[in-house]
Every structure is written in structure tokens, then in C-alpha cells.
C-alpha positions as MATLAB code, in Angstrom:
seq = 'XXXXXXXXXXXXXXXXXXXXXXXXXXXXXXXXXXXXXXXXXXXXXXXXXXXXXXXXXXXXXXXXXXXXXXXXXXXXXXXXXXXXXXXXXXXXXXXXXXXXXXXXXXXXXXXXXXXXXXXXXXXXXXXXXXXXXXXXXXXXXXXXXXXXXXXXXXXXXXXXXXXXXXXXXXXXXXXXXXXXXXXXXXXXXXXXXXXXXXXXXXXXXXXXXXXXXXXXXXXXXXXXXXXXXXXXXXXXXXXXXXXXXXXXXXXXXXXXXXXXXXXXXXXXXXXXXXXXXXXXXXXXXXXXXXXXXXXXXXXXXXXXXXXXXXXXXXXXXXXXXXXXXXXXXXXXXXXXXXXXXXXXXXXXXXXXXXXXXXXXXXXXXXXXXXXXXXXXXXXXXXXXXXXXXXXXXXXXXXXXXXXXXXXXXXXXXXXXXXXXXXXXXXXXXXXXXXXXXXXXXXXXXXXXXXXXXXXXXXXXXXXXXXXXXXXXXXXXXXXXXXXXXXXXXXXXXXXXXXXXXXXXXXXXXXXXXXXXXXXXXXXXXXXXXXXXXXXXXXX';
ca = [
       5.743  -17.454    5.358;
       4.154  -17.924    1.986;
       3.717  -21.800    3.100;
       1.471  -23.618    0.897;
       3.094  -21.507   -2.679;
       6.544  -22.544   -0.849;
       5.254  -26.693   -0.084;
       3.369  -27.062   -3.398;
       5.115  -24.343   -6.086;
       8.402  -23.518   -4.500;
      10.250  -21.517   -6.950;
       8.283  -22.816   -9.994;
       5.874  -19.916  -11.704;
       2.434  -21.818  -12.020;
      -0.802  -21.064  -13.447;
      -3.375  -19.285  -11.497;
      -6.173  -22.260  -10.452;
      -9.563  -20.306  -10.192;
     -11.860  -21.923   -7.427;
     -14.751  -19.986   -8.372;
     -17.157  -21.216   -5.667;
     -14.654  -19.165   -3.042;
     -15.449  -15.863   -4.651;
     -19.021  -15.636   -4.510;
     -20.644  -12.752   -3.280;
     -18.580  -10.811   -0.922;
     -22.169   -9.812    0.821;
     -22.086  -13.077    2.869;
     -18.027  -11.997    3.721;
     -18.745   -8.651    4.956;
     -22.130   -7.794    5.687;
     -22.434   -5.443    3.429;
     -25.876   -4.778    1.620;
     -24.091   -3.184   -1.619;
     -23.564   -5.112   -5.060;
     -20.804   -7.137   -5.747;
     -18.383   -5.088   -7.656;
     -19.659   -1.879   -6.552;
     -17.199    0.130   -3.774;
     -18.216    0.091   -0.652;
     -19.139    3.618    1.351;
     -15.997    4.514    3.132;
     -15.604    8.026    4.865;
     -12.777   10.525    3.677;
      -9.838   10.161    6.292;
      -7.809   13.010    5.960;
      -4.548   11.012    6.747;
      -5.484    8.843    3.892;
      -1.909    7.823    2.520;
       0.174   10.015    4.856;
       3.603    9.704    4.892;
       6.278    9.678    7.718;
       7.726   13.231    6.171;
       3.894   14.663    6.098;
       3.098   13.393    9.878;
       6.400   14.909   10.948;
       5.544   18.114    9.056;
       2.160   18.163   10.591;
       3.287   18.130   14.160;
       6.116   20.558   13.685;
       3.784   23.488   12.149;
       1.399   22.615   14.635;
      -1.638   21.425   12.741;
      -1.474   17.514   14.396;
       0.081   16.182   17.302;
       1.073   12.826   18.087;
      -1.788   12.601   20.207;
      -4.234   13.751   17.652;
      -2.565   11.478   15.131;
      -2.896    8.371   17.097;
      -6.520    9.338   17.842;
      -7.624    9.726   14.292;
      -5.790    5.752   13.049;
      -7.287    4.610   16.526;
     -10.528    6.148   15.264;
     -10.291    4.894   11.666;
      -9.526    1.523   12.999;
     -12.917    0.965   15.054;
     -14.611    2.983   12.076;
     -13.166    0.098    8.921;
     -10.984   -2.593   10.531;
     -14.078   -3.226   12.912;
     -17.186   -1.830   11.681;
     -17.756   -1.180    7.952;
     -15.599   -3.364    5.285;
     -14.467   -5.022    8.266;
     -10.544   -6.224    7.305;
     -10.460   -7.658   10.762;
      -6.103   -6.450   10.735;
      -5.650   -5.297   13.850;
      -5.643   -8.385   16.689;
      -5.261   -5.691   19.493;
      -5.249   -2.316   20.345;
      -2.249   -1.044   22.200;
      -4.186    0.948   25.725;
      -1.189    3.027   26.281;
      -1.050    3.929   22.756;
      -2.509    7.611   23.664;
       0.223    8.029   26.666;
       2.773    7.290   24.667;
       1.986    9.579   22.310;
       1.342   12.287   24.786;
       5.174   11.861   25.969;
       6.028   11.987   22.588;
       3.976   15.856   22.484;
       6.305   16.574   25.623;
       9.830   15.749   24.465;
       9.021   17.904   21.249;
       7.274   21.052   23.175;
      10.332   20.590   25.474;
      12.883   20.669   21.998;
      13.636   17.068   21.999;
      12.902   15.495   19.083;
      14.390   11.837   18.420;
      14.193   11.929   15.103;
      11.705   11.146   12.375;
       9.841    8.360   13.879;
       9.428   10.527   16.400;
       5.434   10.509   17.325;
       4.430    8.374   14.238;
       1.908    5.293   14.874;
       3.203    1.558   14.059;
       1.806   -1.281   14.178;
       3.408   -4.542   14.727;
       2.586   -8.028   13.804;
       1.369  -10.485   16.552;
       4.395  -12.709   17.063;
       6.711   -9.936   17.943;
       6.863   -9.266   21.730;
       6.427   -6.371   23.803;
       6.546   -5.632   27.064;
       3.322   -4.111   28.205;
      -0.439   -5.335   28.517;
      -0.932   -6.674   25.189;
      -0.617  -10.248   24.087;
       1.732  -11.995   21.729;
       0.344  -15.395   20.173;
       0.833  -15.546   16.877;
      -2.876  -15.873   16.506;
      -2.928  -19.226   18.027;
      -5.583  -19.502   21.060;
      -3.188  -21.730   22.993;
      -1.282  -18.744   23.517;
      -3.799  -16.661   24.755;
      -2.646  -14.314   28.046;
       0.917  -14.554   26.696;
       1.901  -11.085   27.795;
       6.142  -10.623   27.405;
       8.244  -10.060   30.478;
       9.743   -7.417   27.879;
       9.782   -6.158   24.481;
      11.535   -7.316   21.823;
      14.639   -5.917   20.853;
      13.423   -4.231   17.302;
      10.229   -2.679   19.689;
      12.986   -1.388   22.256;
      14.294    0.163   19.219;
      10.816    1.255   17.730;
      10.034    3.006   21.654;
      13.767    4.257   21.803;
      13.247    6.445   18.367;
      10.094    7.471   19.468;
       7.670    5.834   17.531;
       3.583    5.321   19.110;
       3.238    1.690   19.546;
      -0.687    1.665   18.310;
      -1.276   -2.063   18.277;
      -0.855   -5.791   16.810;
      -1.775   -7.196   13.205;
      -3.727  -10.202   12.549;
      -1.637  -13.194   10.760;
      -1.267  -16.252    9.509;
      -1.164  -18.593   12.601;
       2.008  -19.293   13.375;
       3.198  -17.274   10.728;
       1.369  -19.780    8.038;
       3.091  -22.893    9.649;
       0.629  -25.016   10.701;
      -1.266  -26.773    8.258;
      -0.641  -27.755    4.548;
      -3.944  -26.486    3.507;
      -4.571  -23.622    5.694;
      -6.174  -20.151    4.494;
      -3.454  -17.436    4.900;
      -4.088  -14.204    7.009;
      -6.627  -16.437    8.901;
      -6.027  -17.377   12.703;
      -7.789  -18.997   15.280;
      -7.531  -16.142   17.810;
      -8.415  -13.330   15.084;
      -9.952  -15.008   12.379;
     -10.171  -13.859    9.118;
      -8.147  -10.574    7.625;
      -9.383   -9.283    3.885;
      -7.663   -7.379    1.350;
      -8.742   -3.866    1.426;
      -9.179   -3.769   -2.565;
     -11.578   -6.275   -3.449;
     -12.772   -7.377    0.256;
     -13.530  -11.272   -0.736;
      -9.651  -12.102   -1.744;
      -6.982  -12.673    0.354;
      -4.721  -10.148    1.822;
      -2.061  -12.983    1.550;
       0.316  -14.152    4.580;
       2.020  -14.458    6.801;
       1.855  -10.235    7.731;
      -1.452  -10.216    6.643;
      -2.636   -8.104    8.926;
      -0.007   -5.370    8.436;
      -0.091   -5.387    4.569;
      -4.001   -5.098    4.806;
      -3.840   -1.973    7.570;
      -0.988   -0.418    5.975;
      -2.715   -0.156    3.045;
      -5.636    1.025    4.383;
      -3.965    3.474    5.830;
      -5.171    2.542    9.929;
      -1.213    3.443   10.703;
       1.350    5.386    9.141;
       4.017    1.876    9.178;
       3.791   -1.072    9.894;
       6.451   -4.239   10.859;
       6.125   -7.893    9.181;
       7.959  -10.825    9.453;
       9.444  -13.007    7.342;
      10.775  -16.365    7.222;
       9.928  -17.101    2.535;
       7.620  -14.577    1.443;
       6.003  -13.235    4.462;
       6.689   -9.807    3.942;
       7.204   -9.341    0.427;
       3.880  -11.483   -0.456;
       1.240   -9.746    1.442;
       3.102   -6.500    0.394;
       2.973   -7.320   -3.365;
      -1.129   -8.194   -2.759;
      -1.788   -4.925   -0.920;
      -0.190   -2.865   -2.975;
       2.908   -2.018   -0.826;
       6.942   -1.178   -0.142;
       8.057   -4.445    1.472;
      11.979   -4.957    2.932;
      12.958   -8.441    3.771;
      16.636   -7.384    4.902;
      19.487   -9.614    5.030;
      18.923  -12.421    7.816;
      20.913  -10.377   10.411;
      20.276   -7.121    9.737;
      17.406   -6.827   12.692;
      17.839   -9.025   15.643;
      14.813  -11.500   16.210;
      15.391  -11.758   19.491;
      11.641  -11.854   21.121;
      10.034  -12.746   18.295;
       8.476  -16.460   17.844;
      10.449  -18.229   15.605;
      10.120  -20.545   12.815;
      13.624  -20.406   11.309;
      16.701  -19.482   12.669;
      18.499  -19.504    9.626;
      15.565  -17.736    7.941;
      13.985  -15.570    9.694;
      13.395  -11.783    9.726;
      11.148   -8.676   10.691;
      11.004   -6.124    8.009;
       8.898   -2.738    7.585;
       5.831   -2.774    5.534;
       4.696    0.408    4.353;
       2.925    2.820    1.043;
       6.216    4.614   -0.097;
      10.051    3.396   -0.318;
      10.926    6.376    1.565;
       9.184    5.901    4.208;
      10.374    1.883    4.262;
      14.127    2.959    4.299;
      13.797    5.733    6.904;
      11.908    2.836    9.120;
      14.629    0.290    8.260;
      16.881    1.911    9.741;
      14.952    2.531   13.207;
      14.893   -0.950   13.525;
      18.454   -1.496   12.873;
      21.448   -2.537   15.671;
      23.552   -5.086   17.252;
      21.370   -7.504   19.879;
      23.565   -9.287   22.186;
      20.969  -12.083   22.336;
      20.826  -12.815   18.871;
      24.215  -13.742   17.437;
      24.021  -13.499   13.966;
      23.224   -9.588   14.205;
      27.029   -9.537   15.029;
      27.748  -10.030   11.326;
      26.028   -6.987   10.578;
      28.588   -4.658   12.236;
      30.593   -2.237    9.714;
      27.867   -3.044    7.313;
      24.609   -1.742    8.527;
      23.167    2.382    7.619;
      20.912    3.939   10.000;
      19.445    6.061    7.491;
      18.792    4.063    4.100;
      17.303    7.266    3.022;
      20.768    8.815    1.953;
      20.560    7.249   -1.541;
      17.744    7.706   -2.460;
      17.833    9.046   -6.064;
      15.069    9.174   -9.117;
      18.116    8.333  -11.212;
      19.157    4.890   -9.820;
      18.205    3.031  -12.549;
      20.848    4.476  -15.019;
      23.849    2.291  -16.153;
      22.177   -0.802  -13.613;
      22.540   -4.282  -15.012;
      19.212   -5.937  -13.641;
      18.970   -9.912  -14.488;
      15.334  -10.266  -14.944;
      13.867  -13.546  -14.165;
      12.384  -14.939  -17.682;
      10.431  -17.540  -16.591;
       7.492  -15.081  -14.709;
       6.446  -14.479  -18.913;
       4.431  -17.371  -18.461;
       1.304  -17.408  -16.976;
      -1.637  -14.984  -16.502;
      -1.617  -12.771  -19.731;
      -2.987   -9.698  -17.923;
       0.148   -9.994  -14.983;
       2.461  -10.818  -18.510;
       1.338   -7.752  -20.021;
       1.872   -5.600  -17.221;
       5.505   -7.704  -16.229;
       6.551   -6.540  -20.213;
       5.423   -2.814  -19.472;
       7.490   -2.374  -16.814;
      10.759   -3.782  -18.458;
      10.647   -1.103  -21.068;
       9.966    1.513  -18.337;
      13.033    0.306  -16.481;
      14.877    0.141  -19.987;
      13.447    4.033  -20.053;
      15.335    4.703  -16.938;
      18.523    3.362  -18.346;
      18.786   -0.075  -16.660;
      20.253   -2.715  -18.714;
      18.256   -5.728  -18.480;
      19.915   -9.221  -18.626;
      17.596  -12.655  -19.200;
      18.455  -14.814  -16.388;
      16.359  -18.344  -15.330;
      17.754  -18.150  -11.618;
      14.765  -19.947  -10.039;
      15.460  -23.358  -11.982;
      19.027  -23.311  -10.700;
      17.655  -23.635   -6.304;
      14.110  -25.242   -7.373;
      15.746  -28.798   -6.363;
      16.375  -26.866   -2.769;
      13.521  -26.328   -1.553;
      13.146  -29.725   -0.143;
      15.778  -29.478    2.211;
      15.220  -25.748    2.896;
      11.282  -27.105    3.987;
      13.103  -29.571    6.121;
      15.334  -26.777    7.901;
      12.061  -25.044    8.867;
      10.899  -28.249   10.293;
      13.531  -28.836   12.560;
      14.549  -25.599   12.946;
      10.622  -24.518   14.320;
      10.575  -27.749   16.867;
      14.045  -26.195   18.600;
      13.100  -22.493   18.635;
       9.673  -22.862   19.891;
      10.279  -25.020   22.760;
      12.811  -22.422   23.346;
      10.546  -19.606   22.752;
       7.671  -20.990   24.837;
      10.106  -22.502   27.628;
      10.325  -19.028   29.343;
       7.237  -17.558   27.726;
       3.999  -16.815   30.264;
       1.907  -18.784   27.887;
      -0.394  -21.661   29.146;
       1.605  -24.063   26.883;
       5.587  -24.397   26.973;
       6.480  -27.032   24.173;
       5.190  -27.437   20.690;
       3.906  -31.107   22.212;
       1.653  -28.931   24.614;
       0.575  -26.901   21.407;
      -0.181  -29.771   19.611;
      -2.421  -31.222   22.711;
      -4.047  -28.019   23.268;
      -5.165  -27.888   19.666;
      -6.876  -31.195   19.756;
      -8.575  -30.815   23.279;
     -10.072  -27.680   21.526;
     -10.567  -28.518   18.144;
     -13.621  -26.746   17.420;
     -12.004  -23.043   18.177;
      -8.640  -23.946   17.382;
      -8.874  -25.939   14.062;
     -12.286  -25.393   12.808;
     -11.217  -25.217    8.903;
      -8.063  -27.258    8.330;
      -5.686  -29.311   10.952;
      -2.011  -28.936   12.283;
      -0.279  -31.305   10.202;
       3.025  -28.956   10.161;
       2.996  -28.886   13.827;
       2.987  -32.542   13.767;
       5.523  -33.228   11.272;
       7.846  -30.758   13.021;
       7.383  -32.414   16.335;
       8.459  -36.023   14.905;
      11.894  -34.283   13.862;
      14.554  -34.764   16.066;
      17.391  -32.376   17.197;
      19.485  -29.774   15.511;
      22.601  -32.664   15.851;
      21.021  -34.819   13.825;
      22.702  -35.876   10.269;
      19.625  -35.574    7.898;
      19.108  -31.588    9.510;
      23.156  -31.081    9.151;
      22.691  -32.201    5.697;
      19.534  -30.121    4.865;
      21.518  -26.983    6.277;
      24.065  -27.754    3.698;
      22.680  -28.131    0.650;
      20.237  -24.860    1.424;
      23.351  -22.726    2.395;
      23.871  -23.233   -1.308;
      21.567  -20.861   -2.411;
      23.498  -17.692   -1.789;
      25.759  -19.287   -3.627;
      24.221  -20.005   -6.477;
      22.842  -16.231   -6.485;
      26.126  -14.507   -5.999;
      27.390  -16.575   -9.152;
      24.556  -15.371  -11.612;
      25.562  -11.520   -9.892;
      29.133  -12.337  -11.055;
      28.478  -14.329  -14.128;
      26.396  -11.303  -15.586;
      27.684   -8.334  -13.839;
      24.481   -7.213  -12.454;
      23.690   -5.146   -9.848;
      20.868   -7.037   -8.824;
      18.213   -9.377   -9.696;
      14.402   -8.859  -10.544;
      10.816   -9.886  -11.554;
       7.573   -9.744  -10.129;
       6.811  -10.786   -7.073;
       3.821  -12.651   -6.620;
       0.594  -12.775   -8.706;
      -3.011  -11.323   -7.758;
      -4.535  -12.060   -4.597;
      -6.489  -14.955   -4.602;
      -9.741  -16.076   -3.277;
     -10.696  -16.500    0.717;
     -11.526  -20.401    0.866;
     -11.532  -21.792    4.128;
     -13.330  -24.615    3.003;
      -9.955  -25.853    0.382;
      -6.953  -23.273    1.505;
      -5.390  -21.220   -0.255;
      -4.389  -21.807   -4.357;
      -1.644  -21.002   -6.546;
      -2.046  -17.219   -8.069;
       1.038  -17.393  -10.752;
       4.642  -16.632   -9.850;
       6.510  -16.409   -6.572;
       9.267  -15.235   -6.153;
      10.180  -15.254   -2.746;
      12.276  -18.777   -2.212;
      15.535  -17.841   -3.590;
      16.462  -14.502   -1.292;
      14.949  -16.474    1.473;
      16.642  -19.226    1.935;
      19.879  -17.501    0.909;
      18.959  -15.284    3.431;
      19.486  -11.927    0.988;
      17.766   -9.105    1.196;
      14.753   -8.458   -0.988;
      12.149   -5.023   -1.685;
       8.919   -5.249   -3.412;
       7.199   -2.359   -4.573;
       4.135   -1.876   -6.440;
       4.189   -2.344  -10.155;
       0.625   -1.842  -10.942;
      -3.127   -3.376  -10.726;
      -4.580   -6.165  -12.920;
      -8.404   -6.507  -12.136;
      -8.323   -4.032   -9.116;
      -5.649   -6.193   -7.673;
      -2.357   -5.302   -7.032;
       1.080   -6.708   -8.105;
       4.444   -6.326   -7.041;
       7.988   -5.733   -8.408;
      10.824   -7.185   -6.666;
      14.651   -6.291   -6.636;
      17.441   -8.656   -4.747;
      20.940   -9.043   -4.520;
      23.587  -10.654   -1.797;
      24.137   -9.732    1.623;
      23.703   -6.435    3.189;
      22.722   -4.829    0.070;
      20.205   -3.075    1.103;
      21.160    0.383    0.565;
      21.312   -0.597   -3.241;
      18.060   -2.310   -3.988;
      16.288    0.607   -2.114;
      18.032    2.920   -4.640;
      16.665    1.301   -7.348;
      12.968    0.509   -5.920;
      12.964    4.192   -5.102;
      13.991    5.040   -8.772;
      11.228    2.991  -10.105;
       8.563    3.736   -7.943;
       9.211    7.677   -8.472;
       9.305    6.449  -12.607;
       5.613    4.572  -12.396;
       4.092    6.065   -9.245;
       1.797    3.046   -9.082;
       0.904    2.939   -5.669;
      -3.375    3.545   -5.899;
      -5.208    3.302   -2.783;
      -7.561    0.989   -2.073;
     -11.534    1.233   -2.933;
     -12.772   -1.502   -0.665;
     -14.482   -3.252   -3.892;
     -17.481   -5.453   -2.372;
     -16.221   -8.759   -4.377;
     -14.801   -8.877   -7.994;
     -17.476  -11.245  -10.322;
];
């Protein structure tokens, strides 16, 4: 979750606040010994960028093999995640990653192959269970030695189409929700994660950890999570494809919660193609979480089929007007991309949708409140942590205050634990003024015929400040799919300063299939995806 943009900005675009004093020289960040502003020395991977098609076409002539795949990323994760820039993304390294991709070599010498995540490397963000010897904390230190009983269900169905499991991502603790002026992609159990482009901002959160490895190409996929703007955020900074599906579309089952009206896991990756054909992996009906039953009749298991570089003709997009206002350089770059879409023949249609579930957010902030209390104690009640409520959290936090909360406190936590039930009348009534927001989306769809709605997605990444938290960097545009509970893809639209920014397509539920169609179009129209130089600080 985008927390402290969602708490402070919520759907309002705001002007970028510089706090120049967190951007000093990167040197002090990352060790390095090279200039601020000059690239730092990174060695030529030869997987650099790989897609899912290329890995598959690599094992198939013969020239890779799983195993030699998952050595290489398990290689170039020691060689830049650990040692040189030094992202610090990956929490944990998955042991049996090299076994698994060794059965993976056998099914296909033997003729079986599952299909085409078969023998590609994920990795998966630490709040998502699995059932093996790694942990699952979401990067809090009172859940250290939590090691699942079982995967999740979306990691059943990651092993089951015969994907290499190659490790966990650093995050925001507790997916952002524990402080109102944390630093995202920073955690007490991993620390700090970087953006691979200019290594002193922030790779933004929650799924900081998989935006910044994905783009640095340490895996060929990776999964994030989402509950408002977790996956579509750090995506947007790091220069990626990002799918928050339709609340329902992937069961959550085994993954700590925050929101169960909310929340969702969602692939993170460098091309749409590669997004949709891991979408619909991930996809399928999870007896033990309900609300996947509404997906039935309505899900695809390839999201691939559509994909066409004409997808923008004839489409009515209603384009958010109020991101024209802020940063000039993100303005400039917003007003290039409407005439490219114009180009492709989409129609575009002014719209000011954010102003219409801006007085939401309130109660939506409120849901997530009540709605973490309930699912955590639930979560940690049959977990194999050392703490089983959030009130244990909460005491194990301030008994070790100096590793847990060194920078900033756990005031969420706190106010979350004062809430009462899910019975109670001010949640009930919270729950129903939120609900409103798919609402109020589906009638600016109608109202202007569109086929979907668009704008950028977030600014620049900011600053790392661990001394003041994060800052506003421009427009978000997260809240309204979120707590609507819609389905939402960001891809990149270009860089401003080095940085990256994202453009964002959503529509009502279970659209998927559609928004991919057009992210695909536009992507293939701007091919703005640039890998990152691992800049040593921008001055």
C-alpha cells in the first residue's frame, strides 16, 4: 500500500515537496567510491531484460536450462542485490531453488512441459506464504522463524505450472501499514531496498522489493501485492508492467492481510506480455477464500489471446485532467503521450473522476483499520510466528524498539488495535460509503461511453529519508480502482530525470483482458521500457 500518498494526498494530485537534505550523495547510501551522477560499474548479464518467451526459447533449443537459468539470477543476485549497488530486494533466497529447477530439466527431457512458466525463476514478495524453509514476515522482526505449514494458494499455483520459486522480496513492513511517517520499501527485518535507476531514491512500496529486482532483471517475474497502490506504484517508479486484478481474481488465501475488501497479489514484470501470460498462472477458484467464487465464468487463463498492436483504435479512454498540474517535466511527458494514444486511434474524453471518491477515502482508511485488526489476529492465530495477535505485535515492537522501530513508530498498528470488531456500526458504515466507489466509476464508463479510464500513475521516485518518511512526488492514482476493487495496469510511459513514470489504464470488474489489450497496444506504440543504469545519486 501506497500509505502515507493514500493518508495525506488520497486521490488529490499534489506538488512534488523536494527535501533536498535526503538526496545527498548517494556515496554514504551505497558505498560506492564513484561520483554522484556518474553510473555505477555493473557487469553485462546476458539475461539482462529476458523475457518469459526468450527463457522458454532458450531451454527448448538447448542453449539454457532451468538449472542454468536459476544459477545465473541466483548469481546476479549475490553479484548487485548484495554486493555492488546493493538494492538490498531480495529478503531470502529460496535453498531448493536449484532442485526445483532441476525437476523442471526432467519433466521437459522426459516431454512434459507444463506450459510457459515452465522452468522460469519468480520471485515473490515476503508476506505471501510458502510452504518450505523460508520465512514469511512481512519484514517485521516479530515474525521472524515464521515458516508456513503450506504455501499459499497463488504459490501452489506458481509450483503447479512449473515455475522456479527463487526467493522473497524486501517490502514495506507490513505492506507500508505501520507508521504514518514511515520510509517505504524499508523494513525492520531487511532494511532498506533502492531504486535501481538512481540508487539514492526510493523504489516506492509496498512491493518494493519486486519492482526494484524485476527491474534489475535478478528474476525473469516477479509477484506484488496490493491493497491502494502497492503494485502499480513501485511498478510506475521502476519502470515496469504492473496488474492489480479485480479483488477476486487471485485468491489471498495465505497471504497476510491488510484488507479483505482490498486486497490483492498481482504480477510485476518488464513487458505486458509477459504480465498477462503470468496472470493467468496465478489465476483459479480457492475454496478458502470466498470471494474468488465470483470470479467463475469470468476469469482467462491465458490473457495473452488479445493481445494486439492495434487495441487502441476506435477506444474511448476518459483521461483524468487533473494529473496536468504539477511537475512540468511529468506534464510534458503526460501531453506526449495523449497525442501518441490519439496516433493510435483512441478517442480521448476529459474526465475529473478523482474529485468525485476524494471525500472516500476517509472511510476507505477506516476499512483498512478495522479490517487489518480482524485478519491479522486471524492470520497470526494459526501462524508459527512468535507473536499471534496484533496486541503481541505491538508489545514485541516496544520491548525491541531499537531493531524494530529505529526510524519512525507503529502508530497504524496502534490505531488499528483500538478499533473494535467487524459488527460494529461506524465499520458497517465505512464499508458502505467505500462500496460506492465502483459505483461512481462504472457511471463515468456509462456516462461517456469509454472503454476505460486513464492517466499517469504516480510521479518520480522520491528521495530515501528515514529521518522524515517519505513525501508527496505529484499524482497518484491508485485510490479509485482500489477501493472499488477494479482492476488496474501500469506500464511505462517514459523517464523524466532518469526516473521512470507510469501510465495507467482501469475499468470495472473483471476487465482485465481489455486493459491488457490496450497497455499492450501502447507499450508496442512507445516502447519505453529502458533499463536501468544504477545512477550513483541524481544532484
Amino acid at each position: 500500500m501506497n500509505r502515507r500518498n493514500f493518508l495525506k494526498n488520497g486521490s488529490v494530485a499534489t506538488l512534488a515537496i523536494p527535501v533536498m537534505s535526503a538526496c545527498g550523495s548517494a556515496k554514504t547510501i551505497t558505498g560506492n567510491t564513484k561520483t554522484v551522477g556518474e553510473n555505477l560499474e555493473v557487469k553485462a548479464f546476458d539475461l539482462d531484460e529476458a523475457t518469459i518467451e526468450s527463457l522458454q526459447n532458450k531451454m527448448q533449443n538447448g542453449t539454457e536450462t532451468a538449472v542454468s537459468i536459476t544459477n545465473k539470477y541466483l548469481e546476479r543476485i549475490q553479484e548487485i542485490d548484495k554486493n555492488g549497488p546493493s538494492l538490498n530486494s531480495v529478503i531470502e533466497v529460496n535453498p531448493d531453488a536449484l532442485r526445483i529447477a532441476a525437476a523442471m530439466d526432467a519433466e521437459r527431457k522426459a516431454g512434459k512441459v507444463r506450459g510457459p512458466m515452465h522452468g522460469i525463476p519468480v520471485l515473490i514478495k515476503d508476506n505471501i506464504n510458502t510452504g518450505d524453509s523460508m520465512m514469511t514476515t512481512a519484514g517485521s522482526v516479530a515474525l521472524l522463524g515464521n515458516k508456513a505449514g503450506k504455501d499459499a494458494f497463488i504459490v501452489k499455483q506458481l509450483r503447479n505450472a512449473g515455475a522456479v520459486l527463487l526467493g522473497k522480496t524486501n517490502l514495506s513492513e507490513f505492506a507500508n501499514f505501520r507508521s504514518e511517517r514511515s520510509t517505504s520499501a524499508w523494513s525492520s527485518r531487511g532494511g532498506q531496498t533502492r531504486c535501481p535507476y538512481i540508487l539514492n531514491r526510493n523504489p516506492s512500496g509496498s512491493s518494493a522489493g519486486t519492482g526494484a529486482a524485476v527491474a534489475a532483471s535478478l528474476c525473469a517475474i516477479g509477484i506484488g501485492t496490493e491493497t491502494n497502490g502497492s503494485i502499480v506504484s513501485p511498478s510506475s517508479i521502476n519502470g515496469l508492467v504492473g496488474i492489480k486484478p479485480t479483488v477476486g481474481l487471485l485468491s489471498r488465501s495465505g497471504i497476510i492481510p491488510i484488507s479483505a475488501t482490498q486486497d490483492t497479489a498481482g504480477p510485476m514484470a518488464r513487458t505486458v506480455k509477459d504480465a498477462a501470460i503470468f496472470l493467468g498462472a496465478l489465476t483459479g477458484i480457492d475454496p478458502a477464500d470466498e470471494i474468488t467464487q465470483n470470479s467463475k465464468g469470468k476469469v482467462l487463463t491465458d490473457y495473452t489471446q488479445n493481445l494486439d498492436r492495434n487495441g487502441l483504435k476506435g477506444k474511448r479512454l476518459g483521461f483524468e485532467t487533473s494529473s496536468l498540474r504539477g511537475n512540468p517535466d511529468v506534464v510534458a511527458l503526460i501531453k506526449n503521450t495523449l497525442e501518441i494514444l490519439k496516433q493510435q486511434g483512441a478517442i480521448i474524453v476529459d474526465i475529473e473522476l478523482l474529485k468525485l471518491t476524494r471525500d472516500l477515502r476517509d472511510a476507505s482508511y477506516s476499512i483498512l483499520q478495522y479490517e487489518f485488526k480482524d485478519g491479522l489476529n486471524k492470520y497470526l492465530a494459526t501462524a508459527n510466528a512468535q507473536v499471534k495477535s496484533l496486541a503481541e505485535v505491538i508489545a514485541f515492537n516496544k520491548t525491541h524498539e531499537a531493531e524494530a522501530m529505529p526510524y519512525f513508530k507503529q502508530e497504524i498498528l496502534e490505531s488499528s488495535q483500538a478499533k473494535d470488531g467487524l459488527e460494529s456500526a461506524d465499520y458497517k458504515q465505512a464499508l458502505a460509503k467505500t462500496k460506492s466507489a465502483a459505483g461512481i466509476i462504472d457511471s463515468v464508463l456509462k456516462e461517456h461511453q469509454l472503454d476505460a479510464i486513464c492517466g499517469p500513475t504516480s510521479g518520480p521516485a522520491g528521495c530515501i529519508d528515514l529521518v522524515n518518511g517519505d513525501y508527496g512526488t505529484g499524482f497518484s492514482f491508485s485510490s479509485s480502482a482500489a477501493m472499488a476493487g477494479y482492476p488496474h495496469i501500469t506500464v511505462p510511459m517514459g523517464l523524466v530525470h532518469n526516473l521512470p513514470v507510469g501510465f495507467s489504464f482501469f475499468s470495472t470488474a473483471y476487465k482485465e483482458a481489455e486493459i491488457i489489450k490496450l497497455a499492450y497496444a501502447f507499450e508496442q506504440a512507445t516502447l519505453a521500457r529502458t533499463a536501468p543504469k544504477f545512477i550513483n545519486g541524481l544532484v
